[in-house]
Short mmCIF file of C-alpha atoms and ligand atoms in Angstrom, two decimals:
data_model
loop_
_atom_site.label_atom_id
_atom_site.label_comp_id
_atom_site.label_asym_id
_atom_site.label_seq_id
_atom_site.Cartn_x
_atom_site.Cartn_y
_atom_site.Cartn_z
CA MET A 278 -25.36 0.71 -15.04
CA LYS A 279 -24.69 -1.95 -17.64
CA PHE A 280 -21.41 -2.35 -19.51
CA LYS A 281 -20.59 -3.94 -22.82
CA ASN A 282 -17.41 -6.04 -22.82
CA GLY A 283 -14.92 -6.35 -25.69
CA SER A 284 -13.84 -2.70 -26.19
CA SER A 285 -10.20 -1.66 -26.03
CA LEU A 286 -9.24 1.55 -24.20
CA ARG A 287 -7.18 4.06 -26.14
CA GLY A 288 -6.40 7.78 -25.92
CA GLU A 289 -5.62 10.38 -23.26
CA ILE A 290 -7.48 11.85 -20.32
CA THR A 291 -6.75 14.22 -17.44
CA VAL A 292 -8.04 12.69 -14.23
CA PRO A 293 -9.72 15.05 -11.71
CA GLY A 294 -7.79 16.77 -8.89
CA ASP A 295 -6.39 14.83 -5.91
CA LYS A 296 -9.01 14.27 -3.15
CA SER A 297 -6.59 14.45 -0.26
CA ILE A 298 -5.00 17.69 -1.54
CA SER A 299 -8.37 19.34 -2.41
CA HIS A 300 -9.73 18.76 1.14
CA ARG A 301 -6.63 20.21 2.68
CA ALA A 302 -6.48 23.24 0.37
CA VAL A 303 -10.02 24.30 1.49
CA MET A 304 -9.30 23.59 5.19
CA PHE A 305 -5.91 25.31 5.34
CA GLY A 306 -7.28 28.24 3.21
CA ALA A 307 -10.06 28.56 5.79
CA LEU A 308 -7.45 28.62 8.60
CA ALA A 309 -5.11 31.07 6.85
CA TYR A 310 -5.14 34.90 6.83
CA GLY A 311 -6.08 36.22 3.37
CA GLN A 312 -7.50 34.76 0.14
CA THR A 313 -6.38 31.36 -1.09
CA ASN A 314 -7.00 30.48 -4.71
CA ILE A 315 -7.30 26.80 -5.55
CA GLU A 316 -7.03 25.48 -9.13
CA ASN A 317 -8.07 22.08 -10.44
CA PHE A 318 -10.13 21.38 -7.23
CA LEU A 319 -11.96 18.00 -7.14
CA THR A 320 -15.66 18.64 -7.12
CA GLY A 321 -16.43 15.16 -5.87
CA GLU A 322 -19.00 14.76 -3.13
CA ASP A 323 -16.38 14.25 -0.35
CA CYS A 324 -14.67 17.63 -1.04
CA LEU A 325 -18.02 19.39 -1.39
CA SER A 326 -18.79 18.13 2.11
CA THR A 327 -15.65 19.86 3.36
CA ILE A 328 -16.70 23.05 1.71
CA SER A 329 -20.14 22.94 3.17
CA CYS A 330 -18.86 22.28 6.72
CA PHE A 331 -16.48 25.38 6.54
CA ARG A 332 -19.20 27.56 5.08
CA GLN A 333 -21.37 26.63 8.07
CA MET A 334 -18.57 27.93 10.25
CA GLY A 335 -18.75 31.32 8.54
CA VAL A 336 -15.94 30.92 5.99
CA ASP A 337 -16.46 32.58 2.61
CA ILE A 338 -15.82 29.93 -0.02
CA GLN A 339 -16.63 30.43 -3.72
CA LEU A 340 -16.69 27.51 -6.17
CA HIS A 341 -16.55 28.24 -9.91
CA GLY A 342 -16.04 25.10 -11.91
CA LYS A 343 -12.75 23.64 -10.72
CA GLN A 344 -11.64 26.96 -9.14
CA VAL A 345 -12.18 27.75 -5.50
CA THR A 346 -11.47 30.88 -3.53
CA VAL A 347 -11.40 30.74 0.19
CA VAL A 348 -11.18 33.84 2.42
CA GLY A 349 -9.71 32.80 5.69
CA LYS A 350 -9.51 34.70 8.93
CA GLY A 351 -7.24 32.33 10.91
CA PHE A 352 -8.29 29.56 13.42
CA SER A 353 -9.96 32.22 15.53
CA GLY A 354 -12.21 33.35 12.58
CA LEU A 355 -14.19 30.09 12.68
CA GLN A 356 -17.68 30.54 14.03
CA GLU A 357 -19.88 28.14 16.00
CA PRO A 358 -22.03 26.24 13.45
CA LYS A 359 -25.74 26.71 13.97
CA THR A 360 -26.62 23.18 12.77
CA VAL A 361 -24.85 19.77 12.62
CA LEU A 362 -21.77 19.55 10.35
CA ASP A 363 -22.59 16.78 7.82
CA VAL A 364 -19.38 15.12 6.48
CA GLY A 365 -21.33 12.72 4.18
CA ASN A 366 -19.09 9.75 3.28
CA SER A 367 -15.78 11.58 3.97
CA GLY A 368 -13.34 10.16 6.50
CA THR A 369 -10.79 12.90 5.75
CA THR A 370 -13.36 15.64 6.45
CA THR A 371 -14.36 13.97 9.77
CA ARG A 372 -10.90 13.37 11.21
CA LEU A 373 -9.17 16.59 10.02
CA LEU A 374 -12.19 18.63 11.13
CA LEU A 375 -11.98 17.08 14.66
CA GLY A 376 -8.29 18.16 14.85
CA ILE A 377 -9.22 21.67 13.83
CA LEU A 378 -12.21 21.95 16.16
CA ALA A 379 -10.18 20.61 19.09
CA GLY A 380 -8.82 24.11 19.64
CA SER A 381 -12.07 26.10 18.79
CA PRO A 382 -13.86 27.45 21.88
CA PHE A 383 -17.34 26.43 20.73
CA HIS A 384 -19.59 23.43 20.32
CA ALA A 385 -19.93 21.46 17.04
CA CYS A 386 -21.60 18.18 16.26
CA ILE A 387 -20.40 15.99 13.38
CA ILE A 388 -22.64 13.53 11.53
CA GLY A 389 -22.17 11.55 8.34
CA ASP A 390 -23.69 8.66 6.30
CA GLU A 391 -24.09 4.97 7.26
CA SER A 392 -20.55 4.15 6.17
CA ILE A 393 -18.99 6.99 8.25
CA ALA A 394 -20.97 5.77 11.30
CA LYS A 395 -19.03 2.46 11.13
CA ARG A 396 -15.56 3.96 10.82
CA PRO A 397 -13.40 4.22 14.00
CA MET A 398 -12.95 7.79 15.18
CA ASP A 399 -11.32 6.87 18.56
CA ARG A 400 -7.96 6.90 16.81
CA VAL A 401 -8.31 10.70 16.76
CA THR A 402 -10.71 11.35 19.60
CA ILE A 403 -8.53 9.70 22.23
CA PRO A 404 -5.37 11.81 21.53
CA LEU A 405 -7.40 14.99 21.02
CA ARG A 406 -8.96 14.42 24.40
CA LYS A 407 -5.46 14.05 25.88
CA MET A 408 -4.59 17.39 24.37
CA GLY A 409 -7.56 18.97 26.14
CA ALA A 410 -10.66 18.82 23.85
CA GLN A 411 -13.98 17.85 25.19
CA ILE A 412 -15.40 15.18 22.94
CA ASP A 413 -18.39 12.87 23.23
CA GLY A 414 -20.17 10.63 20.78
CA ARG A 415 -21.58 7.22 20.10
CA GLU A 416 -19.75 4.53 22.09
CA HIS A 417 -17.85 7.21 24.07
CA GLY A 418 -16.64 8.99 20.93
CA THR A 419 -15.64 6.01 18.85
CA PHE A 420 -18.28 6.58 16.14
CA THR A 421 -20.34 9.48 14.76
CA PRO A 422 -22.41 11.37 15.64
CA ILE A 423 -19.63 13.10 17.62
CA SER A 424 -19.89 16.36 19.52
CA ILE A 425 -16.85 18.44 20.32
CA ARG A 426 -16.14 21.56 22.36
CA GLY A 427 -12.56 22.81 21.83
CA GLY A 428 -10.40 24.66 24.35
CA ASN A 429 -6.89 25.38 25.40
CA LEU A 430 -4.69 22.54 24.16
CA ASN A 431 -1.41 21.03 25.38
CA ALA A 432 1.12 19.49 23.05
CA ILE A 433 1.52 15.70 23.07
CA HIS A 434 3.94 13.15 21.71
CA HIS A 435 1.65 10.64 19.94
CA GLN A 436 2.75 7.16 18.80
CA SER A 437 0.12 6.14 16.31
CA LYS A 438 -0.50 2.37 15.99
CA VAL A 439 -1.50 2.71 12.41
CA ALA A 440 0.15 4.59 9.54
CA SER A 441 -2.68 7.03 8.85
CA ALA A 442 -2.39 10.49 7.30
CA GLN A 443 -5.82 11.32 8.74
CA VAL A 444 -4.71 10.66 12.24
CA LYS A 445 -1.33 12.42 11.68
CA SER A 446 -2.99 15.49 10.15
CA ALA A 447 -5.67 15.70 12.82
CA ILE A 448 -3.12 15.79 15.61
CA LEU A 449 -0.86 18.24 13.75
CA LEU A 450 -3.74 20.58 13.16
CA ALA A 451 -4.59 20.41 16.90
CA GLY A 452 -0.85 20.78 17.61
CA LEU A 453 -0.80 24.09 15.73
CA GLN A 454 -3.19 25.39 18.31
CA ALA A 455 -1.47 23.84 21.38
CA ASN A 456 1.13 25.10 23.83
CA GLY A 457 4.42 23.47 22.99
CA ILE A 458 5.72 21.08 20.35
CA THR A 459 3.44 18.26 19.21
CA THR A 460 5.01 15.10 17.65
CA VAL A 461 3.30 12.27 15.75
CA GLU A 462 5.19 9.06 15.10
CA GLU A 463 3.92 6.39 12.74
CA PRO A 464 5.00 2.73 12.12
CA TYR A 465 5.41 3.60 8.45
CA LYS A 466 5.29 6.96 6.69
CA SER A 467 1.83 7.85 5.51
CA ARG A 468 0.96 10.43 2.76
CA ASP A 469 2.57 13.79 3.55
CA HIS A 470 0.20 16.28 1.87
CA THR A 471 -0.47 18.04 5.17
CA GLU A 472 3.23 18.62 5.84
CA ARG A 473 3.88 19.79 2.30
CA MET A 474 0.86 22.11 2.22
CA LEU A 475 1.35 23.54 5.64
CA LYS A 476 4.88 24.55 4.53
CA ALA A 477 3.33 26.25 1.41
CA PHE A 478 1.12 28.18 3.86
CA GLY A 479 4.24 29.37 5.78
CA VAL A 480 4.22 26.88 8.70
CA HIS A 481 7.44 25.43 10.00
CA ILE A 482 7.34 21.63 10.41
CA GLU A 483 10.18 19.27 11.37
CA GLU A 484 10.19 15.82 9.66
CA ASN A 485 12.42 12.96 10.71
CA GLY A 486 11.72 9.58 9.12
CA CYS A 487 8.25 8.51 10.32
CA SER A 488 8.06 11.29 12.87
CA VAL A 489 6.61 14.81 12.38
CA SER A 490 6.73 17.74 14.85
CA ILE A 491 4.97 21.09 14.89
CA LYS A 492 5.16 24.07 17.20
CA GLY A 493 1.92 25.50 18.40
CA GLY A 494 0.98 29.19 17.87
CA GLN A 495 2.13 29.50 14.25
CA SER A 496 -0.29 31.19 11.79
CA LEU A 497 -1.04 30.28 8.16
CA THR A 498 -0.71 32.82 5.29
CA ALA A 499 -2.90 32.44 2.26
CA THR A 500 -1.33 31.09 -0.90
CA ASN A 501 -2.28 29.73 -4.33
CA ILE A 502 -2.58 25.95 -4.79
CA TYR A 503 -2.66 23.96 -7.97
CA VAL A 504 -4.10 20.51 -7.27
CA PRO A 505 -2.45 17.70 -9.27
CA GLY A 506 -4.48 14.84 -10.75
CA ASP A 507 -5.35 12.07 -8.24
CA ILE A 508 -3.18 9.06 -8.63
CA SER A 509 -5.86 7.04 -6.85
CA SER A 510 -8.26 7.94 -9.63
CA ALA A 511 -5.59 7.39 -12.31
CA ALA A 512 -4.95 3.91 -10.84
CA PHE A 513 -8.28 2.63 -12.32
CA PHE A 514 -7.09 3.62 -15.85
CA LEU A 515 -3.49 2.43 -15.22
CA VAL A 516 -4.81 -1.02 -14.51
CA ALA A 517 -7.42 -0.82 -17.24
CA GLY A 518 -4.69 -0.02 -19.79
CA ALA A 519 -2.55 -2.91 -18.52
CA ILE A 520 -5.25 -5.63 -18.61
CA VAL A 521 -7.68 -4.71 -21.39
CA PRO A 522 -6.47 -6.13 -24.70
CA ASN A 523 -5.12 -3.67 -27.37
CA SER A 524 -5.11 -0.64 -25.03
CA GLN A 525 -2.90 2.40 -24.60
CA ILE A 526 -3.83 5.17 -22.25
CA THR A 527 -2.05 8.40 -21.40
CA LEU A 528 -2.99 10.22 -18.11
CA ARG A 529 -1.94 13.88 -17.87
CA ASN A 530 -0.73 15.74 -14.83
CA VAL A 531 -1.00 13.00 -12.26
CA GLY A 532 0.40 13.65 -8.82
CA ILE A 533 3.40 11.38 -8.13
CA ASN A 534 4.17 12.31 -4.50
CA PRO A 535 6.36 9.37 -3.36
CA THR A 536 4.05 8.68 -0.43
CA ARG A 537 1.34 7.83 -2.96
CA THR A 538 3.17 5.97 -5.79
CA GLY A 539 3.02 2.38 -4.52
CA ILE A 540 0.73 1.57 -7.39
CA ILE A 541 3.51 2.57 -9.90
CA GLU A 542 6.01 0.32 -8.14
CA VAL A 543 3.58 -2.62 -8.16
CA LEU A 544 2.69 -2.22 -11.81
CA LYS A 545 6.38 -2.20 -12.70
CA GLU A 546 7.12 -5.18 -10.42
CA MET A 547 4.33 -7.11 -12.08
CA GLY A 548 5.76 -6.36 -15.56
CA ALA A 549 3.49 -3.56 -16.80
CA SER A 550 4.61 -1.48 -19.72
CA LEU A 551 4.45 2.05 -18.14
CA THR A 552 6.28 5.26 -19.00
CA ILE A 553 6.52 8.27 -16.74
CA GLU A 554 7.26 11.79 -17.97
CA GLU A 555 7.90 13.98 -14.95
CA LYS A 556 6.72 17.64 -14.74
CA GLY A 557 7.34 20.28 -12.10
CA ASN A 558 4.87 21.66 -9.59
CA ALA A 559 5.59 23.96 -6.76
CA PHE A 560 4.96 21.65 -3.89
CA GLU A 561 3.65 18.31 -5.17
CA PRO A 562 5.44 16.51 -8.12
CA MET A 563 3.38 15.61 -11.26
CA ALA A 564 3.84 13.45 -14.36
CA ASP A 565 2.28 12.23 -17.56
CA LEU A 566 1.79 8.45 -17.33
CA THR A 567 1.33 6.12 -20.35
CA ILE A 568 0.40 2.48 -19.98
CA GLU A 569 -0.10 -0.28 -22.57
CA THR A 570 -1.62 -3.76 -22.47
CA SER A 571 1.00 -5.89 -20.67
CA SER A 572 1.92 -9.46 -19.70
CA LEU A 573 1.83 -9.56 -15.97
CA VAL A 574 3.12 -11.73 -13.17
CA GLY A 575 2.03 -12.03 -9.53
CA THR A 576 3.85 -10.43 -6.70
CA GLU A 577 3.82 -9.99 -2.92
CA ILE A 578 2.65 -6.60 -1.54
CA SER A 579 3.27 -5.98 2.20
CA GLY A 580 4.95 -3.77 4.84
CA GLU A 581 5.91 -0.12 4.22
CA ILE A 582 4.40 0.04 0.68
CA ILE A 583 0.87 -0.59 2.07
CA PRO A 584 0.10 3.01 3.20
CA ARG A 585 1.50 4.20 -0.18
CA LEU A 586 -1.17 2.17 -2.09
CA ILE A 587 -3.95 1.48 0.49
CA ASP A 588 -6.71 3.07 -1.64
CA GLU A 589 -5.53 1.22 -4.77
CA ILE A 590 -5.83 -2.30 -3.35
CA PRO A 591 -9.33 -2.91 -4.87
CA ILE A 592 -8.04 -2.19 -8.37
CA ILE A 593 -4.74 -4.00 -7.67
CA ALA A 594 -6.79 -7.13 -6.80
CA LEU A 595 -8.41 -6.96 -10.22
CA LEU A 596 -4.95 -6.51 -11.81
CA ALA A 597 -3.73 -9.63 -9.92
CA THR A 598 -6.54 -11.77 -11.43
CA GLN A 599 -4.88 -11.08 -14.86
CA ALA A 600 -1.31 -11.87 -13.74
CA GLU A 601 0.34 -15.27 -14.04
CA GLY A 602 0.93 -16.85 -10.62
CA THR A 603 0.03 -15.85 -7.15
CA THR A 604 -0.32 -12.34 -5.63
CA VAL A 605 -0.36 -11.97 -1.89
CA ILE A 606 -1.45 -8.83 -0.20
CA LYS A 607 -0.76 -8.62 3.55
CA ASP A 608 -0.35 -6.14 6.43
CA ALA A 609 -3.42 -4.40 5.01
CA ALA A 610 -5.95 -4.85 7.86
CA GLU A 611 -6.73 -1.17 7.52
CA LEU A 612 -8.82 -2.11 4.49
CA LYS A 613 -11.49 -3.28 6.91
CA VAL A 614 -12.22 0.21 8.12
CA LYS A 615 -12.37 2.07 4.82
CA GLU A 616 -15.65 3.15 3.08
CA THR A 617 -16.53 -0.56 3.23
CA ASN A 618 -14.65 -3.54 4.61
CA ARG A 619 -12.64 -3.65 1.44
CA ILE A 620 -11.28 -7.19 2.09
CA ASP A 621 -14.85 -8.48 2.11
CA THR A 622 -16.30 -6.45 -0.65
CA VAL A 623 -13.37 -6.92 -3.11
CA VAL A 624 -13.30 -10.66 -2.51
CA GLN A 625 -17.15 -11.05 -2.65
CA GLU A 626 -17.54 -9.12 -5.86
CA LEU A 627 -14.52 -10.51 -7.75
CA LYS A 628 -15.59 -14.14 -6.80
CA LYS A 629 -18.93 -13.42 -8.45
CA LEU A 630 -17.00 -12.70 -11.67
CA GLY A 631 -15.09 -15.96 -11.47
CA ALA A 632 -11.81 -14.77 -9.90
CA ASN A 633 -9.69 -17.11 -7.81
CA ILE A 634 -9.37 -14.87 -4.74
CA GLU A 635 -9.45 -15.57 -0.95
CA ALA A 636 -9.61 -13.24 1.94
CA THR A 637 -7.06 -13.45 4.74
CA ASP A 638 -6.98 -11.64 8.15
CA ASP A 639 -4.94 -8.75 6.78
CA GLY A 640 -5.32 -8.91 3.05
CA MET A 641 -6.00 -11.36 0.23
CA ILE A 642 -4.45 -14.02 -1.98
CA ILE A 643 -5.25 -13.93 -5.76
CA LYS A 644 -4.30 -16.67 -8.20
CA GLY A 645 -4.11 -15.89 -11.95
CA LYS A 646 -4.47 -15.66 -14.75
CA THR A 647 -8.21 -16.20 -14.58
CA PRO A 648 -10.72 -15.32 -17.36
CA LEU A 649 -13.61 -13.33 -15.82
CA LYS A 650 -17.06 -14.49 -16.86
CA GLY A 651 -19.48 -11.69 -15.99
CA GLY A 652 -23.16 -12.26 -16.86
CA THR A 653 -24.11 -11.28 -13.34
CA THR A 654 -25.08 -8.37 -11.09
CA VAL A 655 -22.37 -6.82 -8.91
CA SER A 656 -22.52 -4.05 -6.40
CA SER A 657 -20.41 -1.14 -5.24
CA HIS A 658 -21.78 -1.63 -1.76
CA GLY A 659 -21.93 2.24 -1.83
CA ASP A 660 -18.07 2.37 -2.01
CA HIS A 661 -16.73 4.51 -4.85
CA ARG A 662 -13.50 2.51 -5.38
CA ILE A 663 -15.33 -0.87 -5.43
CA GLY A 664 -17.76 0.55 -8.07
CA MET A 665 -14.91 1.87 -10.31
CA MET A 666 -12.96 -1.40 -9.96
CA LEU A 667 -16.04 -3.38 -11.08
CA ALA A 668 -16.67 -1.00 -13.97
CA ILE A 669 -13.07 -1.65 -15.19
CA ALA A 670 -13.56 -5.44 -14.71
CA SER A 671 -16.51 -5.37 -17.07
CA PHE A 672 -14.09 -4.61 -19.97
CA ILE A 673 -12.46 -8.05 -19.58
CA CYS A 674 -15.61 -10.07 -18.66
CA HIS A 675 -16.93 -12.51 -21.36
CA GLU A 676 -20.47 -11.33 -20.78
CA SER A 677 -21.90 -7.95 -19.68
CA ILE A 678 -22.34 -7.15 -15.98
CA PHE A 679 -24.91 -5.00 -14.24
CA LEU A 680 -23.40 -2.66 -11.57
CA GLU A 681 -25.70 -1.65 -8.71
CA ASN A 682 -25.19 1.56 -6.77
CA ALA A 683 -22.85 2.90 -9.50
CA GLU A 684 -23.54 6.52 -8.33
CA ALA A 685 -21.18 5.93 -5.41
CA ILE A 686 -18.34 6.88 -7.77
CA ASN A 687 -19.38 10.55 -7.41
CA VAL A 688 -17.60 10.66 -4.10
CA SER A 689 -14.17 10.91 -5.84
CA TYR A 690 -14.57 10.83 -9.63
CA PRO A 691 -17.84 12.26 -11.01
CA SER A 692 -16.52 12.20 -14.62
CA PHE A 693 -15.40 8.56 -14.40
CA PHE A 694 -18.02 7.10 -16.77
CA GLU A 695 -17.49 9.99 -19.25
CA HIS A 696 -13.73 9.27 -19.30
CA LEU A 697 -14.40 5.57 -19.74
CA HIS A 698 -16.62 6.21 -22.72
CA LEU A 699 -14.03 8.64 -24.20
CA LEU A 700 -11.44 5.89 -24.08
CA ALA A 701 -13.51 2.99 -25.19
CA THR A 702 -13.21 1.99 -28.83
CA THR A 703 -14.73 -1.09 -30.37
C1 S3P B 891 -6.42 10.06 3.37
C2 S3P B 891 -5.70 9.09 4.03
C3 S3P B 891 -5.90 7.65 3.91
C4 S3P B 891 -6.71 7.32 2.64
C5 S3P B 891 -7.91 8.21 2.47
C6 S3P B 891 -7.46 9.69 2.38
C7 S3P B 891 -6.09 11.46 3.57
O1 S3P B 891 -6.68 7.26 5.05
O2 S3P B 891 -7.16 6.01 2.69
O3 S3P B 891 -8.63 7.91 1.32
O4 S3P B 891 -6.56 12.32 2.81
O5 S3P B 891 -5.42 11.75 4.54
P1 S3P B 891 -5.96 6.84 6.43
O6 S3P B 891 -5.34 8.06 6.89
O7 S3P B 891 -7.09 6.40 7.36
O8 S3P B 891 -5.01 5.80 6.14
#
């Protein structure tokens, strides 16, 4: 994929549905009694992997454009899959599925792509074993392929070392099938889509700061879910609008759940001209966001905000190259275990374009404002968010760039290039 530099970006788009919420809507619909209707579902590869895994366990799931219907029969309605469950590139599918299967009295084997095989699964397999699931896998269940045989579960109190919604959700889903009350405590609050959506499915959950508790034995009742636009996808256009000269972009119906809006806080802190028009939604708040080309200053990003913008750090790094002064990102070692080691891939690729950026143990330091030169080949490394960040970078490069493995963006944003072309004006 080759890009021409020099265009401005103007107009409005509606980014696709939220990835985290789309996964959960299918999973919880499959676990509920009755028919769940999902609107504005994300048809990216990751969420399609979730659909295919649940179909393999006998769940009737129909997909028509962005509408999905799921006919659930409760946890006990899941059937033993006849072949391996392939999660593709999706960490959310892998970890939440393990939590669900921990209580299912049958055998299942989970495999994924090369990237999934490098991502640590012991953060869920260790607590799920403690609850009573039988789990084996490569390096004693640290990496896929992983096989699991669920059974009777006991509640646990789990103190997670990392703020991870995938870990929290996996344990809560196992907790729903356990005897007693399961509690997960995190160092900082991670995204709370599981808690919000389980409540929409009629489950009672107790939340207290960074701690969440659930009583086992509750059942889910089917409901209708509207999936808001994904703020992690919107982030690419928010940054594009702020750094590409003469731009103004409006993004419609973006989810602004406070556990996800770190990017908005950082943009404001750095001086971006951003307006937010809030809209209602039953269980997840939404807004129209408008951004304009802005004069930016560097900032420090650390601590509790990190889980609220962890997926946006690649595009924030690009933003920081166009801000006056130094931007420091720390407390973000989790970046090393995402779809790629995002400290390495962001630093390596932005350096190729001429950015002043250095990796640290738990983040990166970026000095700006630096003109990006381009005229080179860059790679997504098979990571959708690195690919989209580089595509946005091309708009401020002095010369064209060639992006290898651009197809990786289909994981979360299949219409990304279409939207980019819609907004690009010369
Ligand atoms: C997700 C949680 C985050 C995020 C991922 C989606 C989720 O991962 O990076 O893209 O849907 O729960 P962690 O839970 O590992 O932080």
